[in-house]
Short mmCIF file of the C-alpha atoms (twelve columns), coordinates in Angstrom:
data_MODEL
# 
_entry.id   MODEL 
# 
loop_
_atom_site.group_PDB 
_atom_site.id 
_atom_site.type_symbol 
_atom_site.label_atom_id 
_atom_site.label_alt_id 
_atom_site.label_comp_id 
_atom_site.label_asym_id 
_atom_site.label_seq_id 
_atom_site.Cartn_x 
_atom_site.Cartn_y 
_atom_site.Cartn_z 
_atom_site.pdbx_PDB_model_num 
ATOM 1   C CA . MET A 1   -204.132 153.456 41.044  1 
ATOM 2   C CA . LYS A 2   -204.994 157.136 40.928  1 
ATOM 3   C CA . VAL A 3   -204.742 158.629 37.448  1 
ATOM 4   C CA . ILE A 4   -205.194 162.080 35.942  1 
ATOM 5   C CA . TRP A 5   -206.553 161.561 32.424  1 
ATOM 6   C CA . ILE A 6   -206.414 164.444 29.913  1 
ATOM 7   C CA . SER A 7   -208.170 164.504 26.532  1 
ATOM 8   C CA . SER A 8   -208.275 166.921 23.589  1 
ATOM 9   C CA . GLU A 9   -212.068 166.601 23.294  1 
ATOM 10  C CA . CYS A 10  -215.086 165.391 25.227  1 
ATOM 11  C CA . PRO A 11  -215.291 161.622 24.595  1 
ATOM 12  C CA . TYR A 12  -219.038 161.477 25.227  1 
ATOM 13  C CA . PRO A 13  -221.086 160.686 23.233  1 
ATOM 14  C CA . ALA A 14  -218.672 158.151 21.728  1 
ATOM 15  C CA . ASN A 15  -219.634 158.799 18.109  1 
ATOM 16  C CA . THR A 16  -216.218 159.145 16.426  1 
ATOM 17  C CA . GLY A 17  -213.146 156.915 16.343  1 
ATOM 18  C CA . GLY A 18  -211.079 159.025 18.739  1 
ATOM 19  C CA . ARG A 19  -213.960 159.426 21.177  1 
ATOM 20  C CA . ILE A 20  -214.674 155.696 21.179  1 
ATOM 21  C CA . VAL A 21  -211.045 154.923 22.037  1 
ATOM 22  C CA . VAL A 22  -210.950 157.331 24.992  1 
ATOM 23  C CA . MET A 23  -214.419 156.440 26.269  1 
ATOM 24  C CA . LYS A 24  -213.782 152.704 26.251  1 
ATOM 25  C CA . LYS A 25  -210.480 153.096 28.052  1 
ATOM 26  C CA . LEU A 26  -212.189 155.198 30.720  1 
ATOM 27  C CA . GLU A 27  -215.026 152.705 31.045  1 
ATOM 28  C CA . TYR A 28  -212.840 149.663 31.652  1 
ATOM 29  C CA . PHE A 29  -209.934 151.348 33.456  1 
ATOM 30  C CA . SER A 30  -212.327 152.903 35.984  1 
ATOM 31  C CA . GLN A 31  -213.436 149.481 37.212  1 
ATOM 32  C CA . ASN A 32  -210.304 149.095 39.363  1 
ATOM 33  C CA . ASN A 33  -208.850 152.613 39.498  1 
ATOM 34  C CA . GLU A 34  -209.674 156.249 40.307  1 
ATOM 35  C CA . ILE A 35  -209.776 158.641 37.339  1 
ATOM 36  C CA . TYR A 36  -209.590 162.437 37.504  1 
ATOM 37  C CA . PHE A 37  -210.640 163.547 34.037  1 
ATOM 38  C CA . PHE A 38  -209.817 166.840 32.286  1 
ATOM 39  C CA . CYS A 39  -210.719 167.863 28.723  1 
ATOM 40  C CA . VAL A 40  -211.645 170.777 26.472  1 
ATOM 41  C CA . VAL A 41  -215.041 171.094 24.792  1 
ATOM 42  C CA . ASP A 42  -215.901 172.829 21.522  1 
ATOM 43  C CA . ASP A 43  -219.454 173.861 22.415  1 
ATOM 44  C CA . ASP A 44  -221.283 174.952 25.558  1 
ATOM 45  C CA . ASP A 45  -223.793 172.195 24.863  1 
ATOM 46  C CA . GLU A 46  -221.135 169.611 25.748  1 
ATOM 47  C CA . TYR A 47  -221.004 170.632 29.416  1 
ATOM 48  C CA . LYS A 48  -224.120 168.526 29.987  1 
ATOM 49  C CA . TYR A 49  -222.089 165.358 29.336  1 
ATOM 50  C CA . ARG A 50  -220.187 165.822 32.593  1 
ATOM 51  C CA . ILE A 51  -222.844 163.762 34.373  1 
ATOM 52  C CA . ASP A 52  -222.324 160.879 31.920  1 
ATOM 53  C CA . LEU A 53  -218.555 160.937 32.427  1 
ATOM 54  C CA . LEU A 54  -218.977 160.920 36.211  1 
ATOM 55  C CA . LYS A 55  -220.228 157.332 35.914  1 
ATOM 56  C CA . TYR A 56  -216.595 156.378 35.249  1 
ATOM 57  C CA . CYS A 57  -214.532 159.190 36.783  1 
ATOM 58  C CA . LYS A 58  -214.188 160.406 40.364  1 
ATOM 59  C CA . GLU A 59  -213.869 163.970 39.086  1 
ATOM 60  C CA . VAL A 60  -214.660 165.525 35.687  1 
ATOM 61  C CA . HIS A 61  -213.384 168.966 34.651  1 
ATOM 62  C CA . LEU A 62  -214.485 170.502 31.338  1 
ATOM 63  C CA . TYR A 63  -213.058 173.689 29.791  1 
ATOM 64  C CA . LYS A 64  -214.135 175.675 26.739  1 
ATOM 65  C CA . ARG A 65  -211.712 175.508 23.830  1 
ATOM 66  C CA . ASN A 66  -210.539 179.040 23.037  1 
ATOM 67  C CA . LYS A 67  -209.981 179.261 19.295  1 
ATOM 68  C CA . GLY A 68  -210.009 183.064 19.245  1 
ATOM 69  C CA . ALA A 69  -207.298 183.594 21.846  1 
ATOM 70  C CA . ALA A 70  -205.197 180.940 20.117  1 
ATOM 71  C CA . LEU A 71  -204.623 183.238 17.140  1 
ATOM 72  C CA . PHE A 72  -202.339 185.410 19.286  1 
ATOM 73  C CA . LYS A 73  -200.112 182.433 20.113  1 
ATOM 74  C CA . LEU A 74  -199.624 181.118 16.577  1 
ATOM 75  C CA . ILE A 75  -196.187 182.663 16.082  1 
ATOM 76  C CA . LYS A 76  -194.560 179.843 18.015  1 
ATOM 77  C CA . ASP A 77  -196.883 176.834 18.175  1 
ATOM 78  C CA . PRO A 78  -199.549 175.120 15.997  1 
ATOM 79  C CA . PHE A 79  -203.227 176.055 16.169  1 
ATOM 80  C CA . ILE A 80  -204.397 172.520 16.984  1 
ATOM 81  C CA . CYS A 81  -202.276 172.796 20.141  1 
ATOM 82  C CA . VAL A 82  -202.676 176.367 21.377  1 
ATOM 83  C CA . SER A 83  -206.443 176.403 20.827  1 
ATOM 84  C CA . ARG A 84  -206.643 173.655 23.465  1 
ATOM 85  C CA . TRP A 85  -204.432 175.289 26.068  1 
ATOM 86  C CA . VAL A 86  -206.440 176.718 28.960  1 
ATOM 87  C CA . ALA A 87  -204.706 178.445 31.882  1 
ATOM 88  C CA . SER A 88  -207.349 177.390 34.417  1 
ATOM 89  C CA . MET A 89  -207.063 173.755 33.294  1 
ATOM 90  C CA . LYS A 90  -203.299 173.810 33.774  1 
ATOM 91  C CA . LYS A 91  -203.746 175.216 37.285  1 
ATOM 92  C CA . ASP A 92  -206.465 172.695 38.216  1 
ATOM 93  C CA . ILE A 93  -204.401 169.755 36.949  1 
ATOM 94  C CA . ASP A 94  -201.504 170.906 39.134  1 
ATOM 95  C CA . ILE A 95  -203.753 171.159 42.192  1 
ATOM 96  C CA . CYS A 96  -205.187 167.680 41.581  1 
ATOM 97  C CA . PHE A 97  -201.698 166.238 41.051  1 
ATOM 98  C CA . GLU A 98  -200.536 167.504 44.443  1 
ATOM 99  C CA . ARG A 99  -203.748 166.845 46.373  1 
ATOM 100 C CA . GLU A 100 -204.384 163.282 45.218  1 
ATOM 101 C CA . LYS A 101 -200.771 162.079 44.974  1 
ATOM 102 C CA . VAL A 102 -201.615 160.446 41.643  1 
ATOM 103 C CA . ASP A 103 -199.672 157.548 40.192  1 
ATOM 104 C CA . TRP A 104 -199.897 158.565 36.529  1 
ATOM 105 C CA . VAL A 105 -200.856 161.455 34.273  1 
ATOM 106 C CA . ILE A 106 -202.187 160.080 30.980  1 
ATOM 107 C CA . VAL A 107 -202.376 162.553 28.089  1 
ATOM 108 C CA . GLU A 108 -204.431 161.662 25.029  1 
ATOM 109 C CA . PHE A 109 -202.756 163.374 22.037  1 
ATOM 110 C CA . PRO A 110 -199.560 165.482 22.368  1 
ATOM 111 C CA . GLN A 111 -201.585 168.611 21.510  1 
ATOM 112 C CA . MET A 112 -202.596 168.772 25.193  1 
ATOM 113 C CA . LEU A 113 -199.052 169.033 26.586  1 
ATOM 114 C CA . GLY A 114 -199.309 172.818 26.911  1 
ATOM 115 C CA . ASN A 115 -201.728 172.211 29.794  1 
ATOM 116 C CA . ILE A 116 -199.064 170.358 31.777  1 
ATOM 117 C CA . SER A 117 -196.779 172.210 34.206  1 
ATOM 118 C CA . CYS A 118 -193.012 171.733 34.297  1 
ATOM 119 C CA . LYS A 119 -193.407 170.001 37.654  1 
ATOM 120 C CA . ILE A 120 -195.538 167.245 36.091  1 
ATOM 121 C CA . LEU A 121 -193.529 167.164 32.853  1 
ATOM 122 C CA . ASN A 122 -190.477 166.222 34.910  1 
ATOM 123 C CA . SER A 123 -192.222 164.024 37.489  1 
ATOM 124 C CA . ASN A 124 -191.542 160.757 35.634  1 
ATOM 125 C CA . LYS A 125 -195.289 160.044 35.871  1 
ATOM 126 C CA . LEU A 126 -196.278 161.193 32.385  1 
ATOM 127 C CA . ILE A 127 -197.786 158.818 29.816  1 
ATOM 128 C CA . ILE A 128 -198.577 160.073 26.309  1 
ATOM 129 C CA . SER A 129 -201.122 158.205 24.201  1 
ATOM 130 C CA . GLN A 130 -200.480 158.612 20.472  1 
ATOM 131 C CA . HIS A 131 -203.612 157.822 18.443  1 
ATOM 132 C CA . ASN A 132 -201.588 158.395 15.268  1 
ATOM 133 C CA . ILE A 133 -198.583 160.419 14.125  1 
ATOM 134 C CA . GLU A 134 -200.574 163.619 13.822  1 
ATOM 135 C CA . TYR A 135 -198.035 165.763 11.989  1 
ATOM 136 C CA . ALA A 136 -197.527 163.029 9.375   1 
ATOM 137 C CA . THR A 137 -201.301 162.806 8.918   1 
ATOM 138 C CA . LEU A 138 -201.447 166.567 8.310   1 
ATOM 139 C CA . ASN A 139 -198.602 166.264 5.800   1 
ATOM 140 C CA . ASN A 140 -200.423 163.528 3.892   1 
ATOM 141 C CA . LEU A 141 -203.648 165.512 3.878   1 
ATOM 142 C CA . ALA A 142 -201.842 168.541 2.462   1 
ATOM 143 C CA . LYS A 143 -200.734 166.498 -0.546  1 
ATOM 144 C CA . SER A 144 -204.343 165.741 -1.480  1 
ATOM 145 C CA . ILE A 145 -205.647 169.317 -1.137  1 
ATOM 146 C CA . THR A 146 -206.001 171.215 -4.411  1 
ATOM 147 C CA . ASN A 147 -206.646 174.667 -2.914  1 
ATOM 148 C CA . PRO A 148 -203.154 176.289 -2.703  1 
ATOM 149 C CA . LEU A 149 -203.919 178.389 0.393   1 
ATOM 150 C CA . LYS A 150 -205.502 175.514 2.294   1 
ATOM 151 C CA . ARG A 151 -202.640 173.208 1.307   1 
ATOM 152 C CA . ALA A 152 -200.101 175.763 2.558   1 
ATOM 153 C CA . ILE A 153 -201.928 176.067 5.897   1 
ATOM 154 C CA . TYR A 154 -201.833 172.295 6.404   1 
ATOM 155 C CA . ASN A 155 -198.126 172.166 5.489   1 
ATOM 156 C CA . VAL A 156 -197.258 174.941 7.942   1 
ATOM 157 C CA . GLU A 157 -199.369 173.348 10.691  1 
ATOM 158 C CA . ALA A 158 -197.679 169.968 10.143  1 
ATOM 159 C CA . LYS A 159 -194.215 171.525 10.343  1 
ATOM 160 C CA . ARG A 160 -195.098 173.475 13.483  1 
ATOM 161 C CA . LEU A 161 -196.508 170.372 15.155  1 
ATOM 162 C CA . TYR A 162 -193.395 168.326 14.357  1 
ATOM 163 C CA . HIS A 163 -191.089 170.946 15.883  1 
ATOM 164 C CA . PHE A 164 -193.431 171.377 18.857  1 
ATOM 165 C CA . GLU A 165 -193.331 167.650 19.645  1 
ATOM 166 C CA . LYS A 166 -189.600 167.424 19.093  1 
ATOM 167 C CA . ARG A 167 -188.995 170.304 21.521  1 
ATOM 168 C CA . TYR A 168 -191.284 168.927 24.215  1 
ATOM 169 C CA . TYR A 169 -189.963 165.367 24.053  1 
ATOM 170 C CA . ARG A 170 -186.396 166.633 24.345  1 
ATOM 171 C CA . GLU A 171 -187.120 168.780 27.391  1 
ATOM 172 C CA . MET A 172 -189.428 166.594 29.494  1 
ATOM 173 C CA . SER A 173 -189.400 163.214 31.196  1 
ATOM 174 C CA . VAL A 174 -191.951 160.829 29.640  1 
ATOM 175 C CA . LYS A 175 -192.353 157.503 31.399  1 
ATOM 176 C CA . LEU A 176 -194.188 155.834 28.514  1 
ATOM 177 C CA . PHE A 177 -195.512 156.484 25.010  1 
ATOM 178 C CA . THR A 178 -198.368 154.260 23.823  1 
ATOM 179 C CA . PHE A 179 -199.292 153.567 20.199  1 
ATOM 180 C CA . VAL A 180 -202.215 151.911 18.454  1 
ATOM 181 C CA . SER A 181 -200.108 150.318 15.694  1 
ATOM 182 C CA . ILE A 182 -196.638 148.820 15.260  1 
ATOM 183 C CA . GLU A 183 -196.104 151.032 12.200  1 
ATOM 184 C CA . ASP A 184 -196.764 154.241 14.147  1 
ATOM 185 C CA . LYS A 185 -194.522 153.052 16.971  1 
ATOM 186 C CA . ALA A 186 -191.625 152.367 14.576  1 
ATOM 187 C CA . PHE A 187 -192.151 155.662 12.716  1 
ATOM 188 C CA . PHE A 188 -192.141 157.608 15.983  1 
ATOM 189 C CA . GLU A 189 -188.917 155.980 17.190  1 
ATOM 190 C CA . LYS A 190 -187.236 156.750 13.870  1 
ATOM 191 C CA . LYS A 191 -188.261 160.428 13.965  1 
ATOM 192 C CA . PHE A 192 -187.990 161.256 17.668  1 
ATOM 193 C CA . GLY A 193 -185.529 158.713 19.044  1 
ATOM 194 C CA . LYS A 194 -185.761 155.782 21.422  1 
ATOM 195 C CA . PHE A 195 -188.231 156.076 24.281  1 
ATOM 196 C CA . ASN A 196 -190.057 153.605 26.489  1 
ATOM 197 C CA . THR A 197 -192.943 152.602 24.202  1 
ATOM 198 C CA . LEU A 198 -195.896 150.231 24.390  1 
ATOM 199 C CA . LEU A 199 -198.408 148.955 21.867  1 
ATOM 200 C CA . VAL A 200 -201.979 149.484 23.125  1 
ATOM 201 C CA . PRO A 201 -204.159 148.559 20.147  1 
ATOM 202 C CA . VAL A 202 -207.640 149.801 19.389  1 
ATOM 203 C CA . GLY A 203 -210.424 147.494 20.510  1 
ATOM 204 C CA . THR A 204 -214.130 147.015 19.998  1 
ATOM 205 C CA . GLU A 205 -217.214 145.640 21.702  1 
ATOM 206 C CA . MET A 206 -218.609 142.383 20.389  1 
ATOM 207 C CA . HIS A 207 -222.170 142.321 19.076  1 
ATOM 208 C CA . GLU A 208 -224.450 139.396 18.336  1 
ATOM 209 C CA . TYR A 209 -223.405 137.496 15.237  1 
ATOM 210 C CA . LYS A 210 -226.514 137.301 13.083  1 
ATOM 211 C CA . ALA A 211 -227.156 135.189 10.026  1 
ATOM 212 C CA . TYR A 212 -227.342 137.146 6.790   1 
ATOM 213 C CA . LYS A 213 -230.686 136.903 5.070   1 
ATOM 214 C CA . ASP A 214 -231.206 137.923 1.464   1 
ATOM 215 C CA . SER A 215 -229.102 140.893 0.432   1 
ATOM 216 C CA . SER A 216 -230.603 144.326 1.097   1 
ATOM 217 C CA . ASN A 217 -228.055 145.784 -1.331  1 
ATOM 218 C CA . ILE A 218 -227.025 148.335 1.284   1 
ATOM 219 C CA . ILE A 219 -223.435 149.563 1.535   1 
ATOM 220 C CA . SER A 220 -222.447 151.795 4.465   1 
ATOM 221 C CA . PHE A 221 -219.552 154.009 5.518   1 
ATOM 222 C CA . PHE A 222 -219.336 155.138 9.164   1 
ATOM 223 C CA . GLY A 223 -217.340 158.019 10.650  1 
ATOM 224 C CA . LYS A 224 -217.139 161.674 11.612  1 
ATOM 225 C CA . MET A 225 -218.040 163.318 8.318   1 
ATOM 226 C CA . SER A 226 -216.310 166.636 8.912   1 
ATOM 227 C CA . TYR A 227 -212.946 164.849 9.226   1 
ATOM 228 C CA . LEU A 228 -211.162 165.426 5.921   1 
ATOM 229 C CA . PRO A 229 -209.942 161.835 5.307   1 
ATOM 230 C CA . ASN A 230 -213.534 160.593 5.794   1 
ATOM 231 C CA . VAL A 231 -214.928 163.316 3.521   1 
ATOM 232 C CA . GLU A 232 -212.449 162.444 0.776   1 
ATOM 233 C CA . ALA A 233 -213.181 158.737 1.172   1 
ATOM 234 C CA . ALA A 234 -216.961 159.205 0.950   1 
ATOM 235 C CA . LEU A 235 -216.656 161.492 -2.083  1 
ATOM 236 C CA . TRP A 236 -214.309 159.097 -3.868  1 
ATOM 237 C CA . PHE A 237 -216.568 156.103 -3.282  1 
ATOM 238 C CA . SER A 238 -219.689 158.062 -4.281  1 
ATOM 239 C CA . LYS A 239 -218.193 159.357 -7.519  1 
ATOM 240 C CA . GLN A 240 -215.755 156.647 -8.597  1 
ATOM 241 C CA . VAL A 241 -217.062 153.367 -7.167  1 
ATOM 242 C CA . PHE A 242 -220.780 153.532 -6.466  1 
ATOM 243 C CA . PRO A 243 -221.817 154.435 -10.062 1 
ATOM 244 C CA . LEU A 244 -220.126 151.213 -11.236 1 
ATOM 245 C CA . ILE A 245 -222.079 149.236 -8.640  1 
ATOM 246 C CA . GLN A 246 -225.354 150.892 -9.646  1 
ATOM 247 C CA . LYS A 247 -224.865 149.885 -13.267 1 
ATOM 248 C CA . LYS A 248 -224.995 146.235 -12.202 1 
ATOM 249 C CA . ILE A 249 -227.341 146.593 -9.216  1 
ATOM 250 C CA . PRO A 250 -229.571 149.672 -9.789  1 
ATOM 251 C CA . GLU A 251 -231.424 149.240 -6.483  1 
ATOM 252 C CA . SER A 252 -228.215 149.352 -4.397  1 
ATOM 253 C CA . LYS A 253 -227.885 152.142 -1.829  1 
ATOM 254 C CA . PHE A 254 -224.879 153.845 -0.240  1 
ATOM 255 C CA . TYR A 255 -225.315 155.194 3.299   1 
ATOM 256 C CA . ILE A 256 -222.877 157.795 4.658   1 
ATOM 257 C CA . ILE A 257 -223.417 157.673 8.421   1 
ATOM 258 C CA . GLY A 258 -221.830 160.152 10.809  1 
ATOM 259 C CA . LYS A 259 -222.033 163.544 12.482  1 
ATOM 260 C CA . ASP A 260 -221.318 166.936 10.886  1 
ATOM 261 C CA . PRO A 261 -221.323 165.976 7.181   1 
ATOM 262 C CA . SER A 262 -219.516 168.517 5.002   1 
ATOM 263 C CA . LYS A 263 -221.383 170.571 2.413   1 
ATOM 264 C CA . GLU A 264 -220.006 168.415 -0.411  1 
ATOM 265 C CA . LEU A 265 -221.377 165.273 1.226   1 
ATOM 266 C CA . VAL A 266 -224.815 166.751 1.894   1 
ATOM 267 C CA . GLU A 267 -225.041 167.693 -1.783  1 
ATOM 268 C CA . LEU A 268 -224.485 164.059 -2.828  1 
ATOM 269 C CA . SER A 269 -228.024 163.088 -1.824  1 
ATOM 270 C CA . GLY A 270 -229.416 165.681 -4.216  1 
ATOM 271 C CA . SER A 271 -227.429 164.329 -7.137  1 
ATOM 272 C CA . ASN A 272 -228.201 160.650 -6.469  1 
ATOM 273 C CA . PRO A 273 -231.301 159.520 -4.496  1 
ATOM 274 C CA . ASN A 274 -229.602 156.190 -3.756  1 
ATOM 275 C CA . ILE A 275 -226.927 157.958 -1.711  1 
ATOM 276 C CA . VAL A 276 -228.163 158.684 1.822   1 
ATOM 277 C CA . VAL A 277 -226.271 161.132 4.069   1 
ATOM 278 C CA . THR A 278 -227.686 160.725 7.576   1 
ATOM 279 C CA . GLY A 279 -225.838 163.294 9.672   1 
ATOM 280 C CA . THR A 280 -225.947 162.626 13.423  1 
ATOM 281 C CA . VAL A 281 -227.989 159.552 14.358  1 
ATOM 282 C CA . ASP A 282 -229.317 158.509 17.762  1 
ATOM 283 C CA . SER A 283 -227.977 154.987 17.334  1 
ATOM 284 C CA . ILE A 284 -225.817 153.370 14.685  1 
ATOM 285 C CA . GLU A 285 -227.061 149.886 15.582  1 
ATOM 286 C CA . ASP A 286 -230.071 150.047 13.253  1 
ATOM 287 C CA . TYR A 287 -227.804 151.011 10.383  1 
ATOM 288 C CA . TYR A 288 -225.433 148.131 11.078  1 
ATOM 289 C CA . GLU A 289 -228.451 145.823 11.292  1 
ATOM 290 C CA . HIS A 290 -229.504 146.526 7.700   1 
ATOM 291 C CA . THR A 291 -226.037 146.863 6.149   1 
ATOM 292 C CA . ASP A 292 -224.635 144.155 3.891   1 
ATOM 293 C CA . ILE A 293 -221.172 145.670 3.362   1 
ATOM 294 C CA . VAL A 294 -219.204 148.192 5.401   1 
ATOM 295 C CA . VAL A 295 -216.713 150.011 3.182   1 
ATOM 296 C CA . ILE A 296 -213.486 151.692 4.332   1 
ATOM 297 C CA . PRO A 297 -212.469 153.680 1.212   1 
ATOM 298 C CA . LEU A 298 -209.767 155.736 2.956   1 
ATOM 299 C CA . THR A 299 -206.708 157.088 1.170   1 
ATOM 300 C CA . HIS A 300 -205.375 159.231 4.057   1 
ATOM 301 C CA . GLY A 301 -205.251 159.198 7.843   1 
ATOM 302 C CA . GLY A 302 -203.039 157.557 10.436  1 
ATOM 303 C CA . GLY A 303 -203.330 155.031 13.220  1 
ATOM 304 C CA . VAL A 304 -205.616 152.023 13.282  1 
ATOM 305 C CA . LYS A 305 -209.081 152.781 11.955  1 
ATOM 306 C CA . VAL A 306 -211.619 152.164 14.717  1 
ATOM 307 C CA . LYS A 307 -214.315 151.775 12.064  1 
ATOM 308 C CA . VAL A 308 -212.658 148.556 10.802  1 
ATOM 309 C CA . LEU A 309 -212.812 146.871 14.206  1 
ATOM 310 C CA . GLU A 310 -216.312 148.206 14.887  1 
ATOM 311 C CA . ALA A 311 -217.596 146.706 11.636  1 
ATOM 312 C CA . LEU A 312 -215.957 143.320 12.239  1 
ATOM 313 C CA . GLY A 313 -217.240 143.334 15.824  1 
ATOM 314 C CA . HIS A 314 -220.749 143.774 14.406  1 
ATOM 315 C CA . GLY A 315 -220.230 140.696 12.228  1 
ATOM 316 C CA . LYS A 316 -220.182 142.655 8.961   1 
ATOM 317 C CA . LEU A 317 -218.306 142.054 5.732   1 
ATOM 318 C CA . VAL A 318 -215.669 144.747 5.239   1 
ATOM 319 C CA . VAL A 319 -214.233 145.957 1.937   1 
ATOM 320 C CA . SER A 320 -211.344 148.387 2.315   1 
ATOM 321 C CA . THR A 321 -208.523 150.162 0.576   1 
ATOM 322 C CA . ILE A 322 -205.034 149.100 1.673   1 
ATOM 323 C CA . LYS A 323 -204.727 152.384 3.587   1 
ATOM 324 C CA . GLY A 324 -207.955 151.641 5.434   1 
ATOM 325 C CA . ILE A 325 -206.505 148.578 7.191   1 
ATOM 326 C CA . GLU A 326 -203.005 149.965 7.673   1 
ATOM 327 C CA . GLY A 327 -201.667 149.160 11.121  1 
ATOM 328 C CA . THR A 328 -203.734 145.971 11.461  1 
ATOM 329 C CA . THR A 329 -202.940 142.300 10.891  1 
ATOM 330 C CA . PHE A 330 -206.129 141.607 8.921   1 
ATOM 331 C CA . ARG A 331 -205.608 139.775 5.622   1 
ATOM 332 C CA . ASN A 332 -207.306 140.116 2.281   1 
ATOM 333 C CA . GLY A 333 -209.603 137.161 1.676   1 
ATOM 334 C CA . LYS A 334 -209.294 135.967 5.279   1 
ATOM 335 C CA . GLU A 335 -210.916 138.441 7.705   1 
ATOM 336 C CA . LEU A 336 -211.959 141.068 5.139   1 
ATOM 337 C CA . LEU A 337 -211.433 142.102 1.519   1 
ATOM 338 C CA . THR A 338 -209.205 144.808 0.055   1 
ATOM 339 C CA . SER A 339 -209.138 146.598 -3.283  1 
ATOM 340 C CA . ALA A 340 -206.470 148.654 -5.032  1 
ATOM 341 C CA . SER A 341 -208.615 150.607 -7.511  1 
ATOM 342 C CA . ALA A 342 -212.127 151.977 -7.973  1 
ATOM 343 C CA . LYS A 343 -212.950 149.312 -10.543 1 
ATOM 344 C CA . GLU A 344 -211.705 146.478 -8.325  1 
ATOM 345 C CA . PHE A 345 -213.536 147.932 -5.321  1 
ATOM 346 C CA . ALA A 346 -216.790 147.998 -7.290  1 
ATOM 347 C CA . CYS A 347 -216.312 144.453 -8.601  1 
ATOM 348 C CA . VAL A 348 -215.757 143.074 -5.094  1 
ATOM 349 C CA . CYS A 349 -218.867 144.830 -3.744  1 
ATOM 350 C CA . ILE A 350 -220.987 143.641 -6.689  1 
ATOM 351 C CA . ASP A 351 -219.881 140.041 -6.226  1 
ATOM 352 C CA . ILE A 352 -220.641 140.142 -2.504  1 
ATOM 353 C CA . LEU A 353 -224.130 141.578 -3.024  1 
ATOM 354 C CA . GLN A 354 -224.890 138.975 -5.697  1 
ATOM 355 C CA . HIS A 355 -223.369 136.009 -3.818  1 
ATOM 356 C CA . LEU A 356 -223.632 136.949 -0.153  1 
ATOM 357 C CA . SER A 357 -223.552 133.396 1.203   1 
ATOM 358 C CA . CYS A 358 -220.238 132.694 -0.554  1 
ATOM 359 C CA . TYR A 359 -218.508 135.170 1.765   1 
ATOM 360 C CA . GLU A 360 -219.783 133.695 5.021   1 
ATOM 361 C CA . GLY A 361 -216.342 132.237 5.813   1 
ATOM 362 C CA . VAL A 362 -214.655 135.633 5.539   1 
ATOM 363 C CA . ARG A 363 -217.340 137.278 7.654   1 
ATOM 364 C CA . ARG A 364 -217.105 134.644 10.385  1 
ATOM 365 C CA . SER A 365 -213.293 134.711 10.366  1 
ATOM 366 C CA . GLY A 366 -213.204 138.490 10.816  1 
ATOM 367 C CA . TYR A 367 -215.652 138.320 13.700  1 
ATOM 368 C CA . GLU A 368 -213.803 135.523 15.528  1 
ATOM 369 C CA . ASN A 369 -210.412 137.188 15.046  1 
ATOM 370 C CA . VAL A 370 -211.670 140.366 16.701  1 
ATOM 371 C CA . ARG A 371 -213.348 138.458 19.538  1 
ATOM 372 C CA . GLU A 372 -210.112 136.620 20.297  1 
ATOM 373 C CA . LYS A 373 -207.672 139.551 20.131  1 
ATOM 374 C CA . PHE A 374 -209.353 142.942 20.146  1 
ATOM 375 C CA . THR A 375 -212.037 143.279 22.812  1 
ATOM 376 C CA . TRP A 376 -211.715 146.438 24.898  1 
ATOM 377 C CA . LYS A 377 -211.799 144.449 28.136  1 
ATOM 378 C CA . THR A 378 -208.715 142.434 27.158  1 
ATOM 379 C CA . ILE A 379 -206.805 145.454 25.858  1 
ATOM 380 C CA . VAL A 380 -207.407 147.665 28.892  1 
ATOM 381 C CA . GLU A 381 -206.606 144.844 31.329  1 
ATOM 382 C CA . LYS A 382 -203.201 144.391 29.635  1 
ATOM 383 C CA . PHE A 383 -202.573 148.151 29.733  1 
ATOM 384 C CA . GLU A 384 -203.459 148.254 33.436  1 
ATOM 385 C CA . LEU A 385 -201.046 145.391 34.123  1 
ATOM 386 C CA . GLU A 386 -198.242 147.252 32.327  1 
ATOM 387 C CA . LEU A 387 -198.851 150.359 34.438  1 
ATOM 388 C CA . ASN A 388 -198.799 148.316 37.634  1 
ATOM 389 C CA . ASN A 389 -195.471 146.803 36.566  1 
ATOM 390 C CA . LEU A 390 -194.069 150.284 35.868  1 
ATOM 391 C CA . ASN A 391 -195.004 151.249 39.413  1 
ATOM 392 C CA . LEU A 392 -192.956 148.428 40.950  1 
# 
């Protein structure tokens, strides 16, 4: 198959959940198909990654995101959309579509639809990949924001995005919508009506399952640390949960690992030397190696959390809020552990650190479950088969 693939950001390096999802799909899908890749970049420095993407794509086209020009278009459409619309990208996608006679145009995130011409929108070759229900995520975030102006901005942006999607879906011909969770799929169908939909879950790579030695008393949280749900999660754990753990295990450490940490997160290290905020790291493997518990203390955010699967694929014990495993089939006490309050979260972590070997069954079960059902190779092969069947 020949496929035009369009993304809202450069997926390389794959150091955030959304980037990992796109990069892994490109990596495995490219083994049997031709990919013509188009995306926007935030910084000029990202143009250098074109050579890395060319390992998987026949063509790679990168365009600078224009946040300034987007301000003039805000009357009608949301900022997260219009800031990613580039006239030259739209033209180049059209040229590629005609020249290569492509089978499918895959769009990661509906925010990129403004880069698609009417000809392609009505070609019956359009596939939209929904990583989450973005407008609902913005709505949920607004509820947690205390600053009135910032909360109002999020509310307006969520409303604009909802009406933008509703308008586009009504006016164009979409062959297939894909979703990472059953919950998101059902929510979408309730809000926007019945479409041809497919579940394409998030996957992970499997890493060597290593025996736990004595506890290092290290707890880690991985993610893009400028993303508001991750910031809120790290702050909540640092202020509400970790102090309770330290009372019982003074030598315990909490690592916050991920690019672009917010100012509030950077300041945590100054207030508590046992909290380590790494910022961007060359490799997360060393941090996984020394981690006893991976925590997922999320209270907001949509879709399936890539960080859950990544942790289980590394053979790590996971302790999460209920929200953190939303959209998955993982069970408390079986593949991982969940907690409903700060006190309960702390108690679970303390017990694990003090009795690590007692949780070996949970750790092994989580690892085997992911190996059986959620490897990227298996997921992309099934997606490829579905597309071939659609072509018949």
